[in-house]
Amino acid sequence: LDSIARPQIRLSEELEFLDKFVQIEQTRLGDRLSVSFDVDADTLDAVVPTLILQPLVENAIKYGVAPHGNAGHVSVNGHREGDMLVLSVTDDGPGPSEPALAALSTGIGLSNTRARLSHQYGTRHRFEFKRHQGGFTVLVAFPFRTQPGRADEARPAAVTAGAAQETSEWPCPPERSVR
């Protein structure tokens, strides 16, 4: 619990906390919930915003698994793409309806996540939703660092401003990719 009081922690600590949250949810949902983690070992020392993954996994369980009578799966993935750490949470549920998708954009958990990313990384982050055949994915990406601090502190303004114009590999604008 000490790590929750800090604004940033190592990804390995975030995953340890997330595993405890998942265990509670698996106790509640039993065999209906399976969760897998596929996180590259070279990312575990990365500094991430505290509790960046928990609300994403909570939403995946709440909207992608729990309301349906069937078993569901949530996967948590992490890897590097150049100088960025990319984390994603995918569920195999039917995906949100249009009204639910609109609510996701304004919900407290994801609004807080968006605000925290903007505060800590300025324009150097991605926060995207993607509905796809067989599920729903939320992706967050921000600069890979092993020391706490703001992402734009050590970058010249031109580099930071240019980074905001990089295109996403997903076809929709950042923060709301939907298919």
Coordinates of C-alpha atoms in Angstrom, one line a residue:
L1 CA 0.0 0.0 0.0
D2 CA 3.0 2.3 0.4
S3 CA 3.3 2.5 -3.4
I4 CA -0.2 3.7 -3.8
A5 CA 0.7 7.0 -2.1
R6 CA 3.4 7.7 -4.7
P7 CA 2.4 9.3 -8.0
Q8 CA 4.7 6.9 -10.0
I9 CA 5.9 3.4 -9.4
R10 CA 7.8 0.7 -11.2
L11 CA 5.7 -1.4 -13.6
S12 CA 6.6 -4.5 -11.6
E13 CA 5.0 -2.9 -8.5
E14 CA 1.9 -1.9 -10.5
L15 CA 1.5 -5.5 -11.8
E16 CA 1.9 -6.9 -8.2
F17 CA -0.9 -4.7 -7.0
L18 CA -3.0 -5.5 -10.1
D19 CA -2.5 -9.2 -9.5
K20 CA -4.0 -8.8 -6.0
F21 CA -7.0 -6.9 -7.5
V22 CA -7.4 -9.7 -10.1
Q23 CA -7.4 -12.4 -7.4
I24 CA -10.2 -10.6 -5.6
E25 CA -12.2 -10.5 -8.8
Q26 CA -11.5 -14.1 -9.6
T27 CA -12.8 -15.1 -6.1
R28 CA -15.9 -13.1 -6.9
L29 CA -16.5 -14.4 -10.4
G30 CA -14.9 -17.9 -10.1
D31 CA -14.4 -19.8 -13.3
R32 CA -16.1 -17.1 -15.3
L33 CA -13.0 -14.9 -15.2
S34 CA -9.5 -15.7 -16.5
V35 CA -6.8 -13.1 -16.7
S36 CA -3.4 -13.3 -18.4
F37 CA -0.4 -11.1 -18.3
D38 CA 2.0 -10.8 -21.2
V39 CA 4.5 -8.1 -20.3
D40 CA 8.0 -7.9 -21.7
A41 CA 10.6 -8.4 -19.0
D42 CA 12.6 -5.4 -20.2
T43 CA 9.7 -3.1 -19.3
L44 CA 9.3 -4.1 -15.6
D45 CA 11.6 -1.3 -14.4
A46 CA 9.7 1.4 -16.3
V47 CA 8.1 4.1 -14.2
V48 CA 4.4 4.3 -14.6
P49 CA 1.6 6.3 -13.0
T50 CA 0.3 4.5 -9.9
L51 CA -2.8 2.6 -10.5
I52 CA -2.8 3.2 -14.3
L53 CA -3.9 -0.3 -15.1
Q54 CA -6.3 -1.1 -12.3
P55 CA -9.3 1.0 -13.6
L56 CA -8.7 -0.4 -17.1
V57 CA -8.9 -4.0 -15.8
E58 CA -11.8 -3.1 -13.6
N59 CA -13.8 -1.8 -16.5
A60 CA -12.8 -4.8 -18.7
I61 CA -14.2 -7.1 -16.0
K62 CA -17.2 -4.9 -15.1
Y63 CA -18.4 -4.4 -18.7
G64 CA -16.7 -7.1 -20.7
V65 CA -17.1 -10.2 -18.4
A66 CA -19.3 -9.7 -15.4
P67 CA -22.7 -8.8 -17.1
H68 CA -22.6 -11.9 -19.3
G69 CA -23.3 -15.4 -18.1
N70 CA -20.4 -16.8 -20.1
A71 CA -16.7 -17.1 -19.1
G72 CA -14.6 -14.2 -20.1
H73 CA -10.9 -13.4 -20.5
V74 CA -9.0 -10.3 -19.9
S75 CA -5.4 -9.9 -21.1
V76 CA -2.9 -7.3 -19.9
N77 CA 0.0 -6.6 -22.3
G78 CA 3.1 -4.4 -22.1
H79 CA 6.0 -3.8 -24.4
R80 CA 8.2 -1.0 -25.8
E81 CA 7.7 0.7 -29.1
G82 CA 10.8 2.9 -29.6
D83 CA 11.0 5.3 -26.7
M84 CA 7.4 4.5 -25.6
L85 CA 6.0 2.1 -23.1
V86 CA 2.7 0.6 -24.5
L87 CA 0.3 -1.1 -22.1
S88 CA -3.1 -2.5 -23.2
V89 CA -6.0 -4.3 -21.6
T90 CA -8.2 -6.4 -23.8
D91 CA -11.4 -8.3 -22.9
D92 CA -13.2 -10.8 -25.1
G93 CA -16.7 -9.5 -24.3
P94 CA -19.1 -8.1 -26.9
G95 CA -17.7 -4.6 -26.5
P96 CA -19.7 -1.6 -25.3
S97 CA -22.8 -0.3 -27.0
E98 CA -22.7 3.2 -28.5
P99 CA -24.2 4.7 -25.3
A100 CA -21.8 2.8 -23.1
L101 CA -18.9 3.8 -25.3
A102 CA -19.9 7.5 -24.9
A103 CA -20.2 6.9 -21.2
L104 CA -16.6 5.5 -21.2
S105 CA -15.3 8.7 -22.5
T106 CA -16.9 10.6 -19.6
G107 CA -16.8 8.1 -16.8
I108 CA -14.9 9.0 -13.6
G109 CA -12.2 6.2 -13.8
L110 CA -11.2 6.9 -17.4
S111 CA -11.6 10.6 -17.1
N112 CA -9.1 10.5 -14.2
T113 CA -6.8 8.3 -16.2
R114 CA -6.9 10.7 -19.1
A115 CA -6.2 13.7 -16.8
R116 CA -3.4 11.9 -15.0
L117 CA -1.7 11.0 -18.3
S118 CA -2.0 14.6 -19.6
H119 CA -0.6 16.0 -16.3
Q120 CA 2.3 13.6 -16.2
Y121 CA 3.2 13.4 -20.0
G122 CA 1.7 16.4 -21.6
T123 CA 1.1 15.6 -25.3
R124 CA 3.5 12.6 -25.2
H125 CA 0.9 10.0 -24.5
R126 CA -1.8 7.9 -26.2
F127 CA -5.0 6.8 -24.6
E128 CA -7.2 4.9 -27.1
F129 CA -10.2 2.7 -27.1
K130 CA -10.7 0.1 -29.8
R131 CA -13.8 -2.1 -30.3
H132 CA -13.0 -5.1 -32.5
Q133 CA -14.2 -8.5 -33.5
G134 CA -14.1 -10.6 -30.3
G135 CA -13.6 -7.8 -27.8
F136 CA -12.6 -4.4 -26.7
T137 CA -9.1 -2.9 -26.0
V138 CA -7.9 0.1 -24.1
L139 CA -4.3 1.2 -24.9
V140 CA -2.1 3.6 -23.0
A141 CA 1.3 4.6 -24.2
F142 CA 3.8 7.1 -22.7
P143 CA 7.5 7.7 -22.7
F144 CA 9.6 4.8 -21.3
R145 CA 11.5 6.0 -18.3
T146 CA 13.3 4.3 -15.4
Q147 CA 13.4 7.5 -13.3
P148 CA 10.3 9.4 -11.9
G149 CA 9.5 12.8 -13.4
R150 CA 7.5 14.5 -16.1
A151 CA 8.1 13.2 -19.6
D152 CA 8.7 16.6 -21.1
E153 CA 11.2 17.9 -18.5
A154 CA 14.3 16.7 -20.3
R155 CA 13.0 17.2 -23.9
P156 CA 13.4 20.4 -25.9
A157 CA 10.0 22.0 -26.8
A158 CA 10.4 21.2 -30.5
V159 CA 10.8 17.5 -29.7
T160 CA 7.8 17.5 -27.4
A161 CA 5.6 19.4 -29.8
G162 CA 6.6 17.2 -32.7
A163 CA 5.7 14.1 -30.7
A164 CA 2.1 15.2 -30.5
Q165 CA 1.8 14.9 -34.2
E166 CA 2.9 11.4 -34.5
T167 CA 0.2 9.2 -36.0
S168 CA -1.3 6.3 -34.2
E169 CA -1.2 2.9 -35.7
W170 CA -4.9 2.7 -35.0
P171 CA -6.9 4.6 -37.6
C172 CA -8.9 6.9 -35.3
P173 CA -7.7 9.9 -33.3
P174 CA -5.9 9.2 -30.0
E175 CA -8.1 8.9 -26.9
R176 CA -11.0 7.4 -28.8
S177 CA -10.2 4.7 -31.3
V178 CA -13.3 2.8 -32.1
R179 CA -14.0 0.1 -34.8

